[in-house]
Amino acid sequence: MCGITGIYSTNTIDNIKERIERMNSSITHRGPDSGATYSLENKVALGHRRLSIIDLREVANQPMTSSNQKWHIVYNGEIYNFKEIKKELHYQFVTDSDTEVILAAVQEKGIDWFLEKANGMFAFALFNSATHELHLVRDRLGIKPLYYFNNGTQLVFASENKAILSSGLVDAKFNEQAVDEYLANRYIRAPYTFFQDIMQVQPGSYQTYGNDLSVKETVYWDIPKTFNNSNVYNEKEIKNQFEEEIKKAIEYRLIADVPLGTYLSGGVDSSLITAITAISKKDQINTYTIGFEELNEFEYAKKIADQYKTAHHEILMHKEDYLANWERLISYKDAPLGVPNEIPLAIMSSKLKEKITVVLSGEGADELMGGYGRIFRAPFDYENEGREEHFYDYFIKKYDYVPREMRDQLINTPLDYREEFDKSIRNDFDNNSKEASIFRFFHRYHVKGLLQRVDMTTMQTSVEARVPFLDHKLIEFAYKQIPFSLKLKWVNDQAMEAAESMSAEEYSEVLDVPKYLLREVSYKYLPKEIITRKKVGFPVPLTEWFANLTDMAHDLLQNCSWLKQGVVSDLILKSETEVRAGQILWMFINIELFRKQYFQKDWRW
């Protein structure tokens, strides 16, 4: 795992080598093992910071050049099946790295052939010094970040926004349109960011630039159009196939030349990953869990650690630790934090770096198998309640983190992004079943916020996180082969009838079993009490700390340009009436902490 930077200009740029060096230096945390650059004619510069994972030798450092001297690459990620791809090529390899396999594949077969074959997480830039074409490429699910600025004469790109700003070529302008977007989703959906003019490369796509900076976008992967709603199936056969796909996804992610371990919360997702990893690795693995005195799941994580004899590490966090690390982590994310547990996850990553460099994490299991029962049951509730509004409008009221009505009462920023995404998603909902629409929404949008969280919390301390439940082959299998009724299953024939007089908030995990087939697979590996206990998530006691948040809100939010005048006290009162009281106030504070860090200084030089 690494960090990449780059500049491509139609005109010569003064100090281009110094600029790319400064960009590289700003993301040293992503790759502390080595750093280097490539430049051409004061118009092109590529930079790389390396975190060595596969082939630790210097010969595998980047930027790397192909054997015909035409292709130059800077790459962040892992191609898990690189050895299989390598067997299909006739290239004279000089390293054992996956980086060189990308170069070889593109040189011999072309970029589209490579992307069709590749299984992994990646963001990379490929420059052809003969044709002067540049490709910016991002993995299917957007696991690895890739940002860019393009004003028509200069293209500046990097793994993090701070690197783009460090080029000295780009102004930091606060994007007020992102405020409503963040409060609804906890992050900014691609292609936008909190910076005006800095964008995200869309997941599952690549951009091709000519030397005049004309650009073409190619989409090479999308969420499967097929969605299995069948009621005729062989459950045992599907379960066995599903188990094999999960094992394959996890075992791919154990390929590394450095020590690895797992996050272990004690929930079914992380516990299953830990179990299969421990069985596959044979050697003792390191596992990590973190919690607060007020809230933790230590006892459940310990049961799994004991069962699989892992080297287990419990980290106890205090309110003072949380508050002390908040602003520091915003400076790594280049955005407001989206989820309160980003801070404990980052602290846990700092601890695990003492022993390991690669960690497996459970993001994507809920999206794969309908783990958020309250929302994934929306189609049933919608039909049961006889609603006449559009199903998307019904769904989004359940989904938005800060309710739309509350946002409209408090903020005074434009709603362009809301309108744009509403139109696009409503169209998608019209063209798919209600069940498929929700799964597609969660894979296309929701999981991207979780991926930004896991990238920042691990890379800020030079740790690579891998997410087996977001293996694209596993996702395709789940959409096409696993019926919806095996993802969320009623406990018996009478349960669905009983649920008709209730809401999902009341019956989810009582009358039905979210992630049913995943739990069935887990019985082979985990104790029943881990599998059957209710979903907790990753608890942070923000509501218990509401007084601290209230003080911060009064200090920070009184004169915010993006808030309506005189609404801070109203915001605090409204937050207290919401289930997510602490989190809502926490999100508003995050915006201003971020804005003060990035937009009160001049980045140009």
PDB file of C-alpha atoms in Angstrom, residues 162-430:
ATOM      1  CA  LYS A 162      -3.426  17.605   0.881  1.00  0.00           C
ATOM      2  CA  ALA A 163      -0.911  16.415  -1.714  1.00  0.00           C
ATOM      3  CA  ILE A 164      -2.779  18.252  -4.479  1.00  0.00           C
ATOM      4  CA  LEU A 165      -2.788  21.420  -2.377  1.00  0.00           C
ATOM      5  CA  SER A 166       0.910  20.947  -1.554  1.00  0.00           C
ATOM      6  CA  SER A 167       1.746  21.251  -5.255  1.00  0.00           C
ATOM      7  CA  GLY A 168       1.301  25.006  -4.840  1.00  0.00           C
ATOM      8  CA  LEU A 169      -0.752  25.016  -8.042  1.00  0.00           C
ATOM      9  CA  VAL A 170      -4.238  24.750  -6.539  1.00  0.00           C
ATOM     10  CA  ASP A 171      -6.246  27.031  -4.240  1.00  0.00           C
ATOM     11  CA  ALA A 172      -8.175  25.558  -1.321  1.00  0.00           C
ATOM     12  CA  LYS A 173     -11.770  26.720  -1.742  1.00  0.00           C
ATOM     13  CA  PHE A 174     -14.460  25.516   0.664  1.00  0.00           C
ATOM     14  CA  ASN A 175     -17.217  23.748  -1.251  1.00  0.00           C
ATOM     15  CA  GLU A 176     -20.420  24.830   0.498  1.00  0.00           C
ATOM     16  CA  GLN A 177     -22.471  22.459  -1.650  1.00  0.00           C
ATOM     17  CA  ALA A 178     -20.786  19.593   0.198  1.00  0.00           C
ATOM     18  CA  VAL A 179     -22.286  20.555   3.582  1.00  0.00           C
ATOM     19  CA  ASP A 180     -25.739  19.130   2.931  1.00  0.00           C
ATOM     20  CA  GLU A 181     -24.188  16.103   1.228  1.00  0.00           C
ATOM     21  CA  TYR A 182     -21.957  15.331   4.224  1.00  0.00           C
ATOM     22  CA  LEU A 183     -24.724  15.732   6.806  1.00  0.00           C
ATOM     23  CA  ALA A 184     -26.909  13.301   4.845  1.00  0.00           C
ATOM     24  CA  ASN A 185     -24.293  10.665   4.044  1.00  0.00           C
ATOM     25  CA  ARG A 186     -21.346  11.250   6.442  1.00  0.00           C
ATOM     26  CA  TYR A 187     -19.048  11.719   3.427  1.00  0.00           C
ATOM     27  CA  ILE A 188     -19.096  13.338  -0.028  1.00  0.00           C
ATOM     28  CA  ARG A 189     -20.134  11.045  -2.853  1.00  0.00           C
ATOM     29  CA  ALA A 190     -17.952  10.816  -5.975  1.00  0.00           C
ATOM     30  CA  PRO A 191     -17.071  12.700  -8.028  1.00  0.00           C
ATOM     31  CA  TYR A 192     -17.251  15.593  -5.543  1.00  0.00           C
ATOM     32  CA  THR A 193     -15.210  16.604  -2.475  1.00  0.00           C
ATOM     33  CA  PHE A 194     -15.252  19.354   0.171  1.00  0.00           C
ATOM     34  CA  PHE A 195     -12.857  21.305  -2.080  1.00  0.00           C
ATOM     35  CA  GLN A 196     -14.187  23.252  -5.041  1.00  0.00           C
ATOM     36  CA  ASP A 197     -12.486  22.012  -8.235  1.00  0.00           C
ATOM     37  CA  ILE A 198     -10.944  18.893  -6.653  1.00  0.00           C
ATOM     38  CA  MET A 199     -12.766  15.749  -7.710  1.00  0.00           C
ATOM     39  CA  GLN A 200     -12.677  11.974  -7.177  1.00  0.00           C
ATOM     40  CA  VAL A 201     -12.055   9.472  -9.968  1.00  0.00           C
ATOM     41  CA  GLN A 202     -15.192   7.341 -10.056  1.00  0.00           C
ATOM     42  CA  PRO A 203     -14.850   3.759  -8.773  1.00  0.00           C
ATOM     43  CA  GLY A 204     -14.839   1.104 -11.498  1.00  0.00           C
ATOM     44  CA  SER A 205     -13.567   3.559 -14.100  1.00  0.00           C
ATOM     45  CA  TYR A 206     -10.447   5.064 -15.603  1.00  0.00           C
ATOM     46  CA  GLN A 207      -9.738   8.408 -17.200  1.00  0.00           C
ATOM     47  CA  THR A 208      -7.533   8.792 -20.286  1.00  0.00           C
ATOM     48  CA  TYR A 209      -5.880  12.172 -20.888  1.00  0.00           C
ATOM     49  CA  GLY A 210      -4.252  13.383 -24.089  1.00  0.00           C
ATOM     50  CA  ASN A 211      -1.398  15.913 -24.087  1.00  0.00           C
ATOM     51  CA  ASP A 212      -4.000  18.673 -24.526  1.00  0.00           C
ATOM     52  CA  LEU A 213      -5.699  17.378 -21.345  1.00  0.00           C
ATOM     53  CA  SER A 214      -8.737  16.252 -23.282  1.00  0.00           C
ATOM     54  CA  VAL A 215     -10.228  13.426 -21.243  1.00  0.00           C
ATOM     55  CA  LYS A 216     -12.243  10.275 -21.858  1.00  0.00           C
ATOM     56  CA  GLU A 217     -13.818   8.255 -19.036  1.00  0.00           C
ATOM     57  CA  THR A 218     -14.182   4.489 -19.436  1.00  0.00           C
ATOM     58  CA  VAL A 219     -16.397   2.493 -17.069  1.00  0.00           C
ATOM     59  CA  TYR A 220     -15.045  -1.060 -16.806  1.00  0.00           C
ATOM     60  CA  TRP A 221     -17.206  -2.427 -13.945  1.00  0.00           C
ATOM     61  CA  ASP A 222     -20.515  -1.706 -12.254  1.00  0.00           C
ATOM     62  CA  ILE A 223     -22.786  -3.234  -9.632  1.00  0.00           C
ATOM     63  CA  PRO A 224     -24.353  -6.411 -11.132  1.00  0.00           C
ATOM     64  CA  LYS A 225     -27.661  -5.806 -12.896  1.00  0.00           C
ATOM     65  CA  THR A 226     -28.864  -9.298 -11.978  1.00  0.00           C
ATOM     66  CA  PHE A 227     -30.446  -9.674  -8.534  1.00  0.00           C
ATOM     67  CA  ASN A 228     -31.708 -13.014  -7.274  1.00  0.00           C
ATOM     68  CA  ASN A 229     -35.274 -12.827  -5.949  1.00  0.00           C
ATOM     69  CA  SER A 230     -36.017 -16.508  -6.530  1.00  0.00           C
ATOM     70  CA  ASN A 231     -38.038 -18.570  -4.057  1.00  0.00           C
ATOM     71  CA  VAL A 232     -36.837 -21.887  -5.526  1.00  0.00           C
ATOM     72  CA  TYR A 233     -33.340 -22.920  -4.473  1.00  0.00           C
ATOM     73  CA  ASN A 234     -31.133 -25.484  -2.731  1.00  0.00           C
ATOM     74  CA  GLU A 235     -30.053 -23.718   0.467  1.00  0.00           C
ATOM     75  CA  LYS A 236     -27.352 -26.226   1.402  1.00  0.00           C
ATOM     76  CA  GLU A 237     -25.729 -26.033  -2.023  1.00  0.00           C
ATOM     77  CA  ILE A 238     -25.760 -22.221  -2.052  1.00  0.00           C
ATOM     78  CA  LYS A 239     -24.364 -22.109   1.491  1.00  0.00           C
ATOM     79  CA  ASN A 240     -21.452 -24.374   0.550  1.00  0.00           C
ATOM     80  CA  GLN A 241     -20.680 -22.280  -2.536  1.00  0.00           C
ATOM     81  CA  PHE A 242     -20.903 -19.086  -0.481  1.00  0.00           C
ATOM     82  CA  GLU A 243     -18.484 -20.458   2.097  1.00  0.00           C
ATOM     83  CA  GLU A 244     -15.970 -21.277  -0.647  1.00  0.00           C
ATOM     84  CA  GLU A 245     -16.276 -17.771  -2.107  1.00  0.00           C
ATOM     85  CA  ILE A 246     -15.720 -16.205   1.330  1.00  0.00           C
ATOM     86  CA  LYS A 247     -12.689 -18.405   2.007  1.00  0.00           C
ATOM     87  CA  LYS A 248     -11.241 -17.565  -1.399  1.00  0.00           C
ATOM     88  CA  ALA A 249     -11.711 -13.827  -0.803  1.00  0.00           C
ATOM     89  CA  ILE A 250     -10.031 -14.019   2.619  1.00  0.00           C
ATOM     90  CA  GLU A 251      -7.181 -16.275   1.508  1.00  0.00           C
ATOM     91  CA  TYR A 252      -6.357 -13.933  -1.395  1.00  0.00           C
ATOM     92  CA  ARG A 253      -5.934 -11.191   1.180  1.00  0.00           C
ATOM     93  CA  LEU A 254      -3.406 -13.165   3.195  1.00  0.00           C
ATOM     94  CA  ILE A 255      -0.771 -12.782   0.469  1.00  0.00           C
ATOM     95  CA  ALA A 256       1.978 -10.574   1.932  1.00  0.00           C
ATOM     96  CA  ASP A 257       5.693 -10.542   2.703  1.00  0.00           C
ATOM     97  CA  VAL A 258       5.064  -8.746   6.014  1.00  0.00           C
ATOM     98  CA  PRO A 259       3.188  -9.726   9.233  1.00  0.00           C
ATOM     99  CA  LEU A 260      -0.602  -9.429   9.195  1.00  0.00           C
ATOM    100  CA  GLY A 261      -3.531  -9.672  11.614  1.00  0.00           C
ATOM    101  CA  THR A 262      -7.231  -8.863  11.984  1.00  0.00           C
ATOM    102  CA  TYR A 263      -9.559  -6.436  13.652  1.00  0.00           C
ATOM    103  CA  LEU A 264     -11.707  -8.416  16.086  1.00  0.00           C
ATOM    104  CA  SER A 265     -14.756  -6.612  17.458  1.00  0.00           C
ATOM    105  CA  GLY A 266     -16.528  -9.764  18.582  1.00  0.00           C
ATOM    106  CA  GLY A 267     -19.238  -9.383  15.943  1.00  0.00           C
ATOM    107  CA  VAL A 268     -19.912 -12.110  13.405  1.00  0.00           C
ATOM    108  CA  ASP A 269     -18.114 -10.401  10.478  1.00  0.00           C
ATOM    109  CA  SER A 270     -14.734  -9.791  12.099  1.00  0.00           C
ATOM    110  CA  SER A 271     -14.954 -13.079  14.012  1.00  0.00           C
ATOM    111  CA  LEU A 272     -15.475 -15.101  10.826  1.00  0.00           C
ATOM    112  CA  ILE A 273     -12.555 -13.340   9.110  1.00  0.00           C
ATOM    113  CA  THR A 274     -10.390 -14.037  12.166  1.00  0.00           C
ATOM    114  CA  ALA A 275     -11.395 -17.713  12.259  1.00  0.00           C
ATOM    115  CA  ILE A 276     -10.665 -18.385   8.584  1.00  0.00           C
ATOM    116  CA  THR A 277      -7.431 -16.370   8.762  1.00  0.00           C
ATOM    117  CA  ALA A 278      -6.233 -18.314  11.824  1.00  0.00           C
ATOM    118  CA  ILE A 279      -6.997 -21.650  10.151  1.00  0.00           C
ATOM    119  CA  SER A 280      -5.358 -20.623   6.865  1.00  0.00           C
ATOM    120  CA  LYS A 281      -2.220 -19.041   8.336  1.00  0.00           C
ATOM    121  CA  LYS A 282      -1.398 -21.879  10.760  1.00  0.00           C
ATOM    122  CA  ASP A 283       0.977 -19.521  12.633  1.00  0.00           C
ATOM    123  CA  GLN A 284      -0.467 -17.467  15.495  1.00  0.00           C
ATOM    124  CA  ILE A 285      -2.081 -14.250  14.279  1.00  0.00           C
ATOM    125  CA  ASN A 286      -2.461 -10.911  16.052  1.00  0.00           C
ATOM    126  CA  THR A 287      -5.995  -9.653  16.752  1.00  0.00           C
ATOM    127  CA  TYR A 288      -7.086  -6.231  18.009  1.00  0.00           C
ATOM    128  CA  THR A 289     -10.127  -4.728  19.687  1.00  0.00           C
ATOM    129  CA  ILE A 290     -10.735  -1.309  21.224  1.00  0.00           C
ATOM    130  CA  GLY A 291     -13.434   0.043  23.501  1.00  0.00           C
ATOM    131  CA  PHE A 292     -14.376   2.527  26.200  1.00  0.00           C
ATOM    132  CA  GLU A 293     -15.071   2.010  29.875  1.00  0.00           C
ATOM    133  CA  GLU A 294     -18.652   3.096  29.152  1.00  0.00           C
ATOM    134  CA  LEU A 295     -19.059   0.855  26.064  1.00  0.00           C
ATOM    135  CA  ASN A 296     -17.057  -2.112  24.781  1.00  0.00           C
ATOM    136  CA  GLU A 297     -17.361  -5.644  23.424  1.00  0.00           C
ATOM    137  CA  PHE A 298     -14.205  -7.070  24.957  1.00  0.00           C
ATOM    138  CA  GLU A 299     -15.835 -10.245  26.318  1.00  0.00           C
ATOM    139  CA  TYR A 300     -17.049 -11.344  22.877  1.00  0.00           C
ATOM    140  CA  ALA A 301     -13.756 -10.628  21.126  1.00  0.00           C
ATOM    141  CA  LYS A 302     -11.908 -12.567  23.826  1.00  0.00           C
ATOM    142  CA  LYS A 303     -14.045 -15.670  23.221  1.00  0.00           C
ATOM    143  CA  ILE A 304     -12.920 -15.784  19.600  1.00  0.00           C
ATOM    144  CA  ALA A 305      -9.307 -14.953  20.477  1.00  0.00           C
ATOM    145  CA  ASP A 306      -9.261 -17.796  22.993  1.00  0.00           C
ATOM    146  CA  GLN A 307     -10.898 -20.245  20.580  1.00  0.00           C
ATOM    147  CA  TYR A 308      -8.324 -19.567  17.847  1.00  0.00           C
ATOM    148  CA  LYS A 309      -5.393 -18.911  20.212  1.00  0.00           C
ATOM    149  CA  THR A 310      -4.588 -15.522  18.700  1.00  0.00           C
ATOM    150  CA  ALA A 311      -2.176 -13.000  20.184  1.00  0.00           C
ATOM    151  CA  HIS A 312      -4.992 -10.733  21.294  1.00  0.00           C
ATOM    152  CA  HIS A 313      -4.694  -7.041  22.178  1.00  0.00           C
ATOM    153  CA  GLU A 314      -7.372  -5.081  24.072  1.00  0.00           C
ATOM    154  CA  ILE A 315      -7.086  -1.309  23.917  1.00  0.00           C
ATOM    155  CA  LEU A 316      -9.038   0.752  26.439  1.00  0.00           C
ATOM    156  CA  MET A 317      -9.751   4.312  25.305  1.00  0.00           C
ATOM    157  CA  HIS A 318     -10.802   7.321  27.381  1.00  0.00           C
ATOM    158  CA  LYS A 319     -12.760  10.442  26.522  1.00  0.00           C
ATOM    159  CA  GLU A 320      -9.573  12.521  26.838  1.00  0.00           C
ATOM    160  CA  ASP A 321      -7.831  10.340  24.203  1.00  0.00           C
ATOM    161  CA  TYR A 322     -10.790  10.755  21.891  1.00  0.00           C
ATOM    162  CA  LEU A 323     -10.943  14.538  22.086  1.00  0.00           C
ATOM    163  CA  ALA A 324      -7.142  14.903  21.862  1.00  0.00           C
ATOM    164  CA  ASN A 325      -6.950  13.001  18.550  1.00  0.00           C
ATOM    165  CA  TRP A 326      -9.984  14.496  16.822  1.00  0.00           C
ATOM    166  CA  GLU A 327      -8.408  17.440  14.993  1.00  0.00           C
ATOM    167  CA  ARG A 328      -5.200  15.529  14.246  1.00  0.00           C
ATOM    168  CA  LEU A 329      -7.148  12.916  12.313  1.00  0.00           C
ATOM    169  CA  ILE A 330      -9.071  15.522  10.328  1.00  0.00           C
ATOM    170  CA  SER A 331      -5.667  16.649   9.053  1.00  0.00           C
ATOM    171  CA  TYR A 332      -5.047  13.135   7.724  1.00  0.00           C
ATOM    172  CA  LYS A 333      -8.473  12.720   6.151  1.00  0.00           C
ATOM    173  CA  ASP A 334      -8.629  16.170   4.501  1.00  0.00           C
ATOM    174  CA  ALA A 335     -12.343  16.154   5.337  1.00  0.00           C
ATOM    175  CA  PRO A 336     -14.635  16.159   8.344  1.00  0.00           C
ATOM    176  CA  LEU A 337     -14.598  12.785  10.070  1.00  0.00           C
ATOM    177  CA  GLY A 338     -17.669  10.833   9.022  1.00  0.00           C
ATOM    178  CA  VAL A 339     -18.112   8.200  11.709  1.00  0.00           C
ATOM    179  CA  PRO A 340     -17.384   8.684  15.436  1.00  0.00           C
ATOM    180  CA  ASN A 341     -15.465   5.413  15.588  1.00  0.00           C
ATOM    181  CA  GLU A 342     -12.819   6.702  13.159  1.00  0.00           C
ATOM    182  CA  ILE A 343     -10.875   8.010  16.153  1.00  0.00           C
ATOM    183  CA  PRO A 344     -10.705   4.711  18.090  1.00  0.00           C
ATOM    184  CA  LEU A 345      -9.986   2.846  14.841  1.00  0.00           C
ATOM    185  CA  ALA A 346      -7.056   5.171  14.165  1.00  0.00           C
ATOM    186  CA  ILE A 347      -5.704   4.716  17.688  1.00  0.00           C
ATOM    187  CA  MET A 348      -6.049   0.946  17.332  1.00  0.00           C
ATOM    188  CA  SER A 349      -4.179   1.102  14.012  1.00  0.00           C
ATOM    189  CA  SER A 350      -1.337   2.977  15.685  1.00  0.00           C
ATOM    190  CA  LYS A 351      -1.139   0.200  18.268  1.00  0.00           C
ATOM    191  CA  LEU A 352      -1.193  -2.660  15.783  1.00  0.00           C
ATOM    192  CA  LYS A 353       1.587  -1.066  13.696  1.00  0.00           C
ATOM    193  CA  GLU A 354       3.929  -2.154  16.498  1.00  0.00           C
ATOM    194  CA  LYS A 355       3.548  -5.761  15.341  1.00  0.00           C
ATOM    195  CA  ILE A 356       1.897  -5.944  11.901  1.00  0.00           C
ATOM    196  CA  THR A 357       1.632  -4.011   8.633  1.00  0.00           C
ATOM    197  CA  VAL A 358      -1.470  -5.595   7.049  1.00  0.00           C
ATOM    198  CA  VAL A 359      -4.859  -5.928   8.781  1.00  0.00           C
ATOM    199  CA  LEU A 360      -8.067  -7.589   7.576  1.00  0.00           C
ATOM    200  CA  SER A 361     -11.287  -5.727   8.317  1.00  0.00           C
ATOM    201  CA  GLY A 362     -14.990  -6.601   8.054  1.00  0.00           C
ATOM    202  CA  GLU A 363     -16.328  -3.660   6.028  1.00  0.00           C
ATOM    203  CA  GLY A 364     -18.826  -4.743   3.387  1.00  0.00           C
ATOM    204  CA  ALA A 365     -20.494  -7.710   5.104  1.00  0.00           C
ATOM    205  CA  ASP A 366     -23.644  -5.762   6.001  1.00  0.00           C
ATOM    206  CA  GLU A 367     -23.903  -4.356   2.481  1.00  0.00           C
ATOM    207  CA  LEU A 368     -23.366  -7.820   0.989  1.00  0.00           C
ATOM    208  CA  MET A 369     -26.030  -9.617   3.025  1.00  0.00           C
ATOM    209  CA  GLY A 370     -28.557  -7.053   4.253  1.00  0.00           C
ATOM    210  CA  GLY A 371     -27.117  -6.454   7.694  1.00  0.00           C
ATOM    211  CA  TYR A 372     -28.946  -3.197   8.373  1.00  0.00           C
ATOM    212  CA  GLY A 373     -32.306  -4.898   8.897  1.00  0.00           C
ATOM    213  CA  ARG A 374     -34.211  -1.705   9.712  1.00  0.00           C
ATOM    214  CA  ILE A 375     -33.423  -0.314   6.262  1.00  0.00           C
ATOM    215  CA  PHE A 376     -33.153  -3.473   4.168  1.00  0.00           C
ATOM    216  CA  ARG A 377     -36.721  -4.343   5.236  1.00  0.00           C
ATOM    217  CA  ALA A 378     -38.006  -1.051   3.796  1.00  0.00           C
ATOM    218  CA  PRO A 379     -39.616  -2.782   0.760  1.00  0.00           C
ATOM    219  CA  PHE A 380     -41.725  -4.970   3.075  1.00  0.00           C
ATOM    220  CA  ASP A 381     -42.751  -2.049   5.294  1.00  0.00           C
ATOM    221  CA  TYR A 382     -43.510   0.160   2.280  1.00  0.00           C
ATOM    222  CA  GLU A 383     -45.865  -2.394   0.747  1.00  0.00           C
ATOM    223  CA  ASN A 384     -47.343  -3.306   4.117  1.00  0.00           C
ATOM    224  CA  GLU A 385     -48.095   0.320   5.003  1.00  0.00           C
ATOM    225  CA  GLY A 386     -49.668   0.947   1.589  1.00  0.00           C
ATOM    226  CA  ARG A 387     -47.530   4.031   0.955  1.00  0.00           C
ATOM    227  CA  GLU A 388     -48.236   6.119  -2.138  1.00  0.00           C
ATOM    228  CA  GLU A 389     -45.063   8.208  -2.154  1.00  0.00           C
ATOM    229  CA  HIS A 390     -42.183   7.141  -4.397  1.00  0.00           C
ATOM    230  CA  PHE A 391     -40.277   4.283  -2.780  1.00  0.00           C
ATOM    231  CA  TYR A 392     -37.014   6.246  -2.994  1.00  0.00           C
ATOM    232  CA  ASP A 393     -38.507   9.089  -0.928  1.00  0.00           C
ATOM    233  CA  TYR A 394     -39.723   6.563   1.657  1.00  0.00           C
ATOM    234  CA  PHE A 395     -36.304   4.901   1.762  1.00  0.00           C
ATOM    235  CA  ILE A 396     -34.196   8.066   1.996  1.00  0.00           C
ATOM    236  CA  LYS A 397     -36.114   9.285   5.055  1.00  0.00           C
ATOM    237  CA  LYS A 398     -34.986   6.120   6.826  1.00  0.00           C
ATOM    238  CA  TYR A 399     -31.427   6.426   5.519  1.00  0.00           C
ATOM    239  CA  ASP A 400     -30.318  10.083   5.880  1.00  0.00           C
ATOM    240  CA  TYR A 401     -28.139  10.615   8.958  1.00  0.00           C
ATOM    241  CA  VAL A 402     -29.289  14.154   9.670  1.00  0.00           C
ATOM    242  CA  PRO A 403     -32.944  14.343   8.576  1.00  0.00           C
ATOM    243  CA  ARG A 404     -33.683  16.550   5.559  1.00  0.00           C
ATOM    244  CA  GLU A 405     -36.164  18.658   7.450  1.00  0.00           C
ATOM    245  CA  MET A 406     -33.549  19.402  10.107  1.00  0.00           C
ATOM    246  CA  ARG A 407     -30.886  20.261   7.528  1.00  0.00           C
ATOM    247  CA  ASP A 408     -33.269  22.614   5.713  1.00  0.00           C
ATOM    248  CA  GLN A 409     -34.041  24.415   8.968  1.00  0.00           C
ATOM    249  CA  LEU A 410     -30.409  24.880   9.992  1.00  0.00           C
ATOM    250  CA  ILE A 411     -28.064  25.249   7.003  1.00  0.00           C
ATOM    251  CA  ASN A 412     -28.076  27.852   4.257  1.00  0.00           C
ATOM    252  CA  THR A 413     -25.927  26.132   1.625  1.00  0.00           C
ATOM    253  CA  PRO A 414     -26.958  25.059  -1.911  1.00  0.00           C
ATOM    254  CA  LEU A 415     -28.763  21.745  -2.454  1.00  0.00           C
ATOM    255  CA  ASP A 416     -27.460  21.019  -5.966  1.00  0.00           C
ATOM    256  CA  TYR A 417     -25.839  17.710  -5.017  1.00  0.00           C
ATOM    257  CA  ARG A 418     -28.994  16.523  -3.243  1.00  0.00           C
ATOM    258  CA  GLU A 419     -31.058  17.226  -6.338  1.00  0.00           C
ATOM    259  CA  GLU A 420     -28.528  15.625  -8.678  1.00  0.00           C
ATOM    260  CA  PHE A 421     -28.217  12.395  -6.705  1.00  0.00           C
ATOM    261  CA  ASP A 422     -31.952  12.210  -5.967  1.00  0.00           C
ATOM    262  CA  LYS A 423     -32.700  12.308  -9.684  1.00  0.00           C
ATOM    263  CA  SER A 424     -30.092   9.673 -10.556  1.00  0.00           C
ATOM    264  CA  ILE A 425     -30.964   7.287  -7.712  1.00  0.00           C
ATOM    265  CA  ARG A 426     -34.715   7.631  -8.197  1.00  0.00           C
ATOM    266  CA  ASN A 427     -34.170   6.573 -11.814  1.00  0.00           C
ATOM    267  CA  ASP A 428     -32.146   3.555 -10.637  1.00  0.00           C
ATOM    268  CA  PHE A 429     -34.930   2.629  -8.208  1.00  0.00           C
ATOM    269  CA  ASP A 430     -37.444   2.830 -11.070  1.00  0.00           C
TER     270      ASP A 430
END
